[in-house]
Amino acid sequence: MGMYLPALRHPVHHFAHRSINFDSRVALMAIINRTPDSFYDGGATFGLRSAVDAALSAVGAGADWIDIGGVPFSPGPALDWHEEAERIVPVIDAVRQQSDVVISADTFLPEVAAAAIGAGADVINDTTGLSNPQLGRVVAEAGVHLVITHSLAAPRTSYPRPHYDDVVQEVTGYLRRKIDYALSLGIGEDKIIIDPGHDLNKNTRHTLALTAGFEAIAALGYPSLAAVSNKDFIGETLDLPKTQRTAGSMAAAAMCIMNGARIIRMHNIPESLSTVRMLEAAMGWREPAYLAHNMGEVNTPAHPGNHAPAHALAAGGSALINAAPYTANGAA
């Protein structure tokens, strides 16, 4: 099985401080949930300092993108937009002051989106598929990116027993319609990212089908995002709790990347970075960190560090130390 290479309408996407060429890169998005009841960490990053530290730690570990949210997707009471903004805006502001990383605000409220953009967010990640057209207008006016996600329920509400005759075809059609809607609101074609919404109003069989059929999503021609990390479909498939889903998350992320995903939204950044780097190297998009194995007269054992050992170089090996994945204000 080879990797599917989608024909992107705009391969290079320019964010406020970085440009990414999605024809030859996979962007790694880290998740920061400033909520008291977040799905994965149970509120461990609810404190402002904890949230900022977690974001900067993820950047240091190799994340290209930080996604900051103040309200979970799961059903629950509405949160006043002022309170939601108070949760995420200080985090965005603090991270932006210390990093040129891509920052997205996970929100579906236009007022929160405007405040997040003002604090330095490059992207609005709307998990409700443009349920509020005013949010699209805010994004269009600011000229930032929008993630359009497939979901069926009204925001923060349940959608009992979701049914699809052909989940891949129906999600693809939904996203195509939402793309047209976003364009009609004035959002640039080069500012759109799409997400099929793993587990969002879908059961495990639906989400597994989307993972295997991700090529149809990527074929729409926009950079596509796979948010698979530690989700229930992995737990139900492998019969594992959230704390033991890392390997399953890497497998699901790798499958989506091989089927055309160009952004993966993950919790476990070091493991996710290794997954991305292996796939990029196999595709010829990135050099190995170094070459020593079978490069000389003697087969030198692999070295655990970042550089080939000196004796390997003397025996004919060559160190190929990779450059930084992105350059500020330029496509790598």
mmCIF file of C-alpha atoms in Angstrom, residues 83-319:
data_model
loop_
_atom_site.group_PDB
_atom_site.id
_atom_site.type_symbol
_atom_site.label_atom_id
_atom_site.label_comp_id
_atom_site.label_asym_id
_atom_site.label_seq_id
_atom_site.Cartn_x
_atom_site.Cartn_y
_atom_site.Cartn_z
ATOM 1 C CA GLU A 83 -16.221 32.907 30.014
ATOM 2 C CA GLU A 84 -15.057 30.805 27.063
ATOM 3 C CA ALA A 85 -12.932 33.702 25.808
ATOM 4 C CA GLU A 86 -11.465 34.191 29.290
ATOM 5 C CA ARG A 87 -10.323 30.577 29.206
ATOM 6 C CA ILE A 88 -8.532 30.598 25.871
ATOM 7 C CA VAL A 89 -7.494 34.177 25.044
ATOM 8 C CA PRO A 90 -4.828 34.471 27.781
ATOM 9 C CA VAL A 91 -3.321 31.150 26.664
ATOM 10 C CA ILE A 92 -3.239 32.237 23.023
ATOM 11 C CA ASP A 93 -1.698 35.574 23.968
ATOM 12 C CA ALA A 94 1.005 33.990 26.153
ATOM 13 C CA VAL A 95 1.944 31.341 23.577
ATOM 14 C CA ARG A 96 1.986 33.848 20.754
ATOM 15 C CA GLN A 97 4.396 36.079 22.658
ATOM 16 C CA GLN A 98 6.839 33.196 22.984
ATOM 17 C CA SER A 99 6.464 31.224 19.759
ATOM 18 C CA ASP A 100 5.711 31.504 16.039
ATOM 19 C CA VAL A 101 3.815 28.189 16.180
ATOM 20 C CA VAL A 102 0.488 27.971 14.340
ATOM 21 C CA ILE A 103 -2.308 28.559 16.875
ATOM 22 C CA SER A 104 -5.945 27.588 16.432
ATOM 23 C CA ALA A 105 -8.879 28.402 18.675
ATOM 24 C CA ASP A 106 -11.345 25.534 19.031
ATOM 25 C CA THR A 107 -14.655 27.414 19.118
ATOM 26 C CA PHE A 108 -17.949 27.778 17.274
ATOM 27 C CA LEU A 109 -18.869 31.204 18.679
ATOM 28 C CA PRO A 110 -18.079 34.285 16.545
ATOM 29 C CA GLU A 111 -17.403 36.492 19.584
ATOM 30 C CA VAL A 112 -14.830 34.027 20.928
ATOM 31 C CA ALA A 113 -13.307 33.659 17.463
ATOM 32 C CA ALA A 114 -12.866 37.421 17.156
ATOM 33 C CA ALA A 115 -11.239 37.650 20.585
ATOM 34 C CA ALA A 116 -8.942 34.700 19.793
ATOM 35 C CA ILE A 117 -7.863 36.232 16.485
ATOM 36 C CA GLY A 118 -7.144 39.487 18.270
ATOM 37 C CA ALA A 119 -4.881 37.609 20.693
ATOM 38 C CA GLY A 120 -2.894 36.000 17.875
ATOM 39 C CA ALA A 121 -4.773 32.914 16.667
ATOM 40 C CA ASP A 122 -4.084 31.960 13.025
ATOM 41 C CA VAL A 123 -6.956 29.495 12.698
ATOM 42 C CA ILE A 124 -10.492 28.969 13.950
ATOM 43 C CA ASN A 125 -11.235 25.282 14.459
ATOM 44 C CA ASP A 126 -15.019 24.982 14.266
ATOM 45 C CA THR A 127 -16.148 21.474 15.204
ATOM 46 C CA THR A 128 -19.770 22.302 14.334
ATOM 47 C CA GLY A 129 -19.392 22.720 10.571
ATOM 48 C CA LEU A 130 -20.142 26.458 10.375
ATOM 49 C CA SER A 131 -23.315 26.164 12.416
ATOM 50 C CA ASN A 132 -23.148 29.944 12.899
ATOM 51 C CA PRO A 133 -22.629 31.878 9.660
ATOM 52 C CA GLN A 134 -21.391 34.904 11.625
ATOM 53 C CA LEU A 135 -18.348 32.882 12.623
ATOM 54 C CA GLY A 136 -17.554 32.465 8.940
ATOM 55 C CA ARG A 137 -17.858 36.187 8.412
ATOM 56 C CA VAL A 138 -15.460 36.883 11.299
ATOM 57 C CA VAL A 139 -12.942 34.471 9.770
ATOM 58 C CA ALA A 140 -13.352 35.989 6.310
ATOM 59 C CA GLU A 141 -12.908 39.545 7.543
ATOM 60 C CA ALA A 142 -9.768 38.654 9.493
ATOM 61 C CA GLY A 143 -8.297 36.598 6.650
ATOM 62 C CA VAL A 144 -7.412 33.672 8.923
ATOM 63 C CA HIS A 145 -7.840 29.941 8.353
ATOM 64 C CA LEU A 146 -10.944 27.900 9.128
ATOM 65 C CA VAL A 147 -11.175 24.198 9.939
ATOM 66 C CA ILE A 148 -14.543 22.859 8.761
ATOM 67 C CA THR A 149 -15.530 19.706 10.644
ATOM 68 C CA HIS A 150 -18.298 17.208 9.961
ATOM 69 C CA SER A 151 -20.789 16.886 12.784
ATOM 70 C CA LEU A 152 -24.563 16.431 12.727
ATOM 71 C CA ALA A 153 -25.784 17.613 16.120
ATOM 72 C CA ALA A 154 -26.434 21.179 17.165
ATOM 73 C CA PRO A 155 -23.556 22.438 19.335
ATOM 74 C CA ARG A 156 -23.252 20.730 22.757
ATOM 75 C CA THR A 157 -26.262 18.461 22.122
ATOM 76 C CA SER A 158 -26.639 14.699 21.764
ATOM 77 C CA TYR A 159 -27.307 12.904 18.478
ATOM 78 C CA PRO A 160 -28.658 9.476 19.425
ATOM 79 C CA ARG A 161 -27.859 6.465 17.241
ATOM 80 C CA PRO A 162 -26.378 8.246 14.205
ATOM 81 C CA HIS A 163 -27.089 6.373 10.975
ATOM 82 C CA TYR A 164 -25.294 6.508 7.628
ATOM 83 C CA ASP A 165 -26.004 4.446 4.525
ATOM 84 C CA ASP A 166 -22.452 5.216 3.328
ATOM 85 C CA VAL A 167 -20.549 7.194 5.927
ATOM 86 C CA VAL A 168 -17.590 8.072 3.708
ATOM 87 C CA GLN A 169 -19.795 9.299 0.869
ATOM 88 C CA GLU A 170 -22.108 11.243 3.180
ATOM 89 C CA VAL A 171 -19.309 12.922 5.131
ATOM 90 C CA THR A 172 -17.556 13.830 1.881
ATOM 91 C CA GLY A 173 -20.746 15.348 0.495
ATOM 92 C CA TYR A 174 -21.337 17.308 3.694
ATOM 93 C CA LEU A 175 -17.828 18.747 3.624
ATOM 94 C CA ARG A 176 -18.164 19.671 -0.056
ATOM 95 C CA ARG A 177 -21.350 21.618 0.720
ATOM 96 C CA LYS A 178 -19.764 23.345 3.720
ATOM 97 C CA ILE A 179 -16.742 24.332 1.632
ATOM 98 C CA ASP A 180 -19.059 25.985 -0.884
ATOM 99 C CA TYR A 181 -20.838 27.733 1.995
ATOM 100 C CA ALA A 182 -17.544 28.989 3.448
ATOM 101 C CA LEU A 183 -16.500 30.330 0.051
ATOM 102 C CA SER A 184 -19.857 32.126 -0.262
ATOM 103 C CA LEU A 185 -19.160 33.854 3.070
ATOM 104 C CA GLY A 186 -15.916 35.251 1.680
ATOM 105 C CA ILE A 187 -13.396 32.802 3.134
ATOM 106 C CA GLY A 188 -10.483 32.271 0.758
ATOM 107 C CA GLU A 189 -10.021 28.895 -0.890
ATOM 108 C CA ASP A 190 -6.454 28.912 0.420
ATOM 109 C CA LYS A 191 -7.709 29.348 3.999
ATOM 110 C CA ILE A 192 -9.856 26.209 4.262
ATOM 111 C CA ILE A 193 -8.944 22.983 6.071
ATOM 112 C CA ILE A 194 -11.345 20.058 6.384
ATOM 113 C CA ASP A 195 -11.893 17.431 9.086
ATOM 114 C CA PRO A 196 -14.237 14.421 8.765
ATOM 115 C CA GLY A 197 -14.797 14.466 12.525
ATOM 116 C CA HIS A 198 -13.659 11.103 13.825
ATOM 117 C CA ASP A 199 -16.147 9.920 16.489
ATOM 118 C CA LEU A 200 -18.222 13.123 16.252
ATOM 119 C CA ASN A 201 -21.814 11.860 15.911
ATOM 120 C CA LYS A 202 -20.416 8.570 14.613
ATOM 121 C CA ASN A 203 -20.089 5.137 16.156
ATOM 122 C CA THR A 204 -16.922 3.059 16.068
ATOM 123 C CA ARG A 205 -17.801 1.270 12.816
ATOM 124 C CA HIS A 206 -18.444 4.635 11.144
ATOM 125 C CA THR A 207 -15.137 6.046 12.337
ATOM 126 C CA LEU A 208 -13.157 2.974 11.290
ATOM 127 C CA ALA A 209 -14.703 3.271 7.825
ATOM 128 C CA LEU A 210 -13.675 6.943 7.646
ATOM 129 C CA THR A 211 -10.144 6.051 8.703
ATOM 130 C CA ALA A 212 -9.851 3.408 5.993
ATOM 131 C CA GLY A 213 -11.599 5.624 3.440
ATOM 132 C CA PHE A 214 -9.846 8.888 4.291
ATOM 133 C CA GLU A 215 -8.654 9.192 0.688
ATOM 134 C CA ALA A 216 -12.135 10.404 -0.309
ATOM 135 C CA ILE A 217 -11.849 13.284 2.169
ATOM 136 C CA ALA A 218 -8.362 14.250 1.016
ATOM 137 C CA ALA A 219 -9.477 14.067 -2.618
ATOM 138 C CA LEU A 220 -11.642 17.160 -2.083
ATOM 139 C CA GLY A 221 -8.397 19.104 -2.577
ATOM 140 C CA TYR A 222 -8.042 20.878 0.758
ATOM 141 C CA PRO A 223 -5.555 20.019 3.516
ATOM 142 C CA SER A 224 -7.355 17.494 5.670
ATOM 143 C CA LEU A 225 -7.100 17.027 9.414
ATOM 144 C CA ALA A 226 -7.370 13.717 11.268
ATOM 145 C CA ALA A 227 -8.307 14.071 14.946
ATOM 146 C CA VAL A 228 -7.920 10.472 16.096
ATOM 147 C CA SER A 229 -5.952 10.719 19.321
ATOM 148 C CA ASN A 230 -7.088 8.404 22.157
ATOM 149 C CA LYS A 231 -10.685 8.502 20.949
ATOM 150 C CA ASP A 232 -13.465 6.079 21.827
ATOM 151 C CA PHE A 233 -13.274 4.231 18.506
ATOM 152 C CA ILE A 234 -9.732 3.193 19.441
ATOM 153 C CA GLY A 235 -10.801 2.172 22.947
ATOM 154 C CA GLU A 236 -13.750 0.141 21.657
ATOM 155 C CA THR A 237 -11.730 -1.486 18.876
ATOM 156 C CA LEU A 238 -8.868 -2.519 21.160
ATOM 157 C CA ASP A 239 -10.791 -2.768 24.464
ATOM 158 C CA LEU A 240 -8.451 -0.288 26.124
ATOM 159 C CA PRO A 241 -8.926 2.719 28.461
ATOM 160 C CA LYS A 242 -7.821 6.210 27.419
ATOM 161 C CA THR A 243 -4.478 5.835 29.181
ATOM 162 C CA GLN A 244 -3.542 2.842 26.991
ATOM 163 C CA ARG A 245 -4.560 4.041 23.532
ATOM 164 C CA THR A 246 -1.283 5.601 22.374
ATOM 165 C CA ALA A 247 -0.243 2.768 20.042
ATOM 166 C CA GLY A 248 -3.728 2.571 18.548
ATOM 167 C CA SER A 249 -3.705 6.343 18.064
ATOM 168 C CA MET A 250 -0.407 6.165 16.167
ATOM 169 C CA ALA A 251 -1.739 3.387 13.943
ATOM 170 C CA ALA A 252 -4.902 5.361 13.149
ATOM 171 C CA ALA A 253 -2.923 8.549 12.497
ATOM 172 C CA ALA A 254 -0.513 6.709 10.201
ATOM 173 C CA MET A 255 -3.376 5.188 8.237
ATOM 174 C CA CYS A 256 -4.996 8.599 7.761
ATOM 175 C CA ILE A 257 -1.681 10.135 6.661
ATOM 176 C CA MET A 258 -1.133 7.329 4.164
ATOM 177 C CA ASN A 259 -4.626 8.062 2.846
ATOM 178 C CA GLY A 260 -3.905 11.771 2.401
ATOM 179 C CA ALA A 261 -4.316 13.511 5.786
ATOM 180 C CA ARG A 262 -1.904 16.414 6.141
ATOM 181 C CA ILE A 263 -2.590 17.498 9.734
ATOM 182 C CA ILE A 264 -2.943 15.167 12.719
ATOM 183 C CA ARG A 265 -4.404 16.381 16.015
ATOM 184 C CA MET A 266 -2.730 14.461 18.824
ATOM 185 C CA HIS A 267 -2.124 14.292 22.572
ATOM 186 C CA ASN A 268 1.129 12.299 22.698
ATOM 187 C CA ILE A 269 3.531 14.601 20.876
ATOM 188 C CA PRO A 270 6.866 12.693 21.000
ATOM 189 C CA GLU A 271 5.265 9.480 19.726
ATOM 190 C CA SER A 272 3.254 11.381 17.129
ATOM 191 C CA LEU A 273 6.350 13.209 15.914
ATOM 192 C CA SER A 274 8.140 9.893 15.387
ATOM 193 C CA THR A 275 5.149 8.609 13.413
ATOM 194 C CA VAL A 276 5.119 11.694 11.200
ATOM 195 C CA ARG A 277 8.885 11.728 10.664
ATOM 196 C CA MET A 278 8.985 8.042 9.670
ATOM 197 C CA LEU A 279 6.269 8.540 7.068
ATOM 198 C CA GLU A 280 7.842 11.745 5.732
ATOM 199 C CA ALA A 281 11.213 10.016 5.396
ATOM 200 C CA ALA A 282 9.701 6.980 3.689
ATOM 201 C CA MET A 283 8.077 9.332 1.176
ATOM 202 C CA GLY A 284 11.408 11.046 0.478
ATOM 203 C CA TRP A 285 10.206 14.323 1.945
ATOM 204 C CA ARG A 286 12.742 14.310 4.793
ATOM 205 C CA GLU A 287 16.258 12.957 5.167
ATOM 206 C CA PRO A 288 17.008 10.506 7.969
ATOM 207 C CA ALA A 289 18.677 12.140 10.975
ATOM 208 C CA TYR A 290 21.863 10.278 10.078
ATOM 209 C CA LEU A 291 23.128 7.324 8.026
ATOM 210 C CA ALA A 292 25.470 4.734 9.541
ATOM 211 C CA HIS A 293 23.910 1.284 9.081
ATOM 212 C CA ASN A 294 25.562 -0.540 6.133
ATOM 213 C CA MET A 295 27.258 2.663 5.010
ATOM 214 C CA GLY A 296 30.861 1.457 5.326
ATOM 215 C CA GLU A 297 33.145 -1.537 5.227
ATOM 216 C CA VAL A 298 31.762 -2.726 8.546
ATOM 217 C CA ASN A 299 28.090 -2.786 9.548
ATOM 218 C CA THR A 300 28.071 -0.411 12.513
ATOM 219 C CA PRO A 301 25.262 -0.947 15.044
ATOM 220 C CA ALA A 302 22.586 1.750 15.082
ATOM 221 C CA HIS A 303 23.388 4.588 17.463
ATOM 222 C CA PRO A 304 20.633 5.874 19.793
ATOM 223 C CA GLY A 305 21.674 9.528 19.606
ATOM 224 C CA ASN A 306 20.919 12.205 17.037
ATOM 225 C CA HIS A 307 24.261 11.923 15.208
ATOM 226 C CA ALA A 308 26.177 9.059 13.697
ATOM 227 C CA PRO A 309 29.139 8.025 15.867
ATOM 228 C CA ALA A 310 32.544 9.250 14.779
ATOM 229 C CA HIS A 311 33.841 5.759 13.991
ATOM 230 C CA ALA A 312 30.921 5.209 11.611
ATOM 231 C CA LEU A 313 31.832 8.361 9.723
ATOM 232 C CA ALA A 314 35.460 7.249 9.565
ATOM 233 C CA ALA A 315 34.304 3.948 8.088
ATOM 234 C CA GLY A 316 32.496 5.692 5.284
ATOM 235 C CA GLY A 317 29.195 6.679 6.844
ATOM 236 C CA SER A 318 27.649 10.108 6.355
ATOM 237 C CA ALA A 319 25.671 12.140 8.850
#
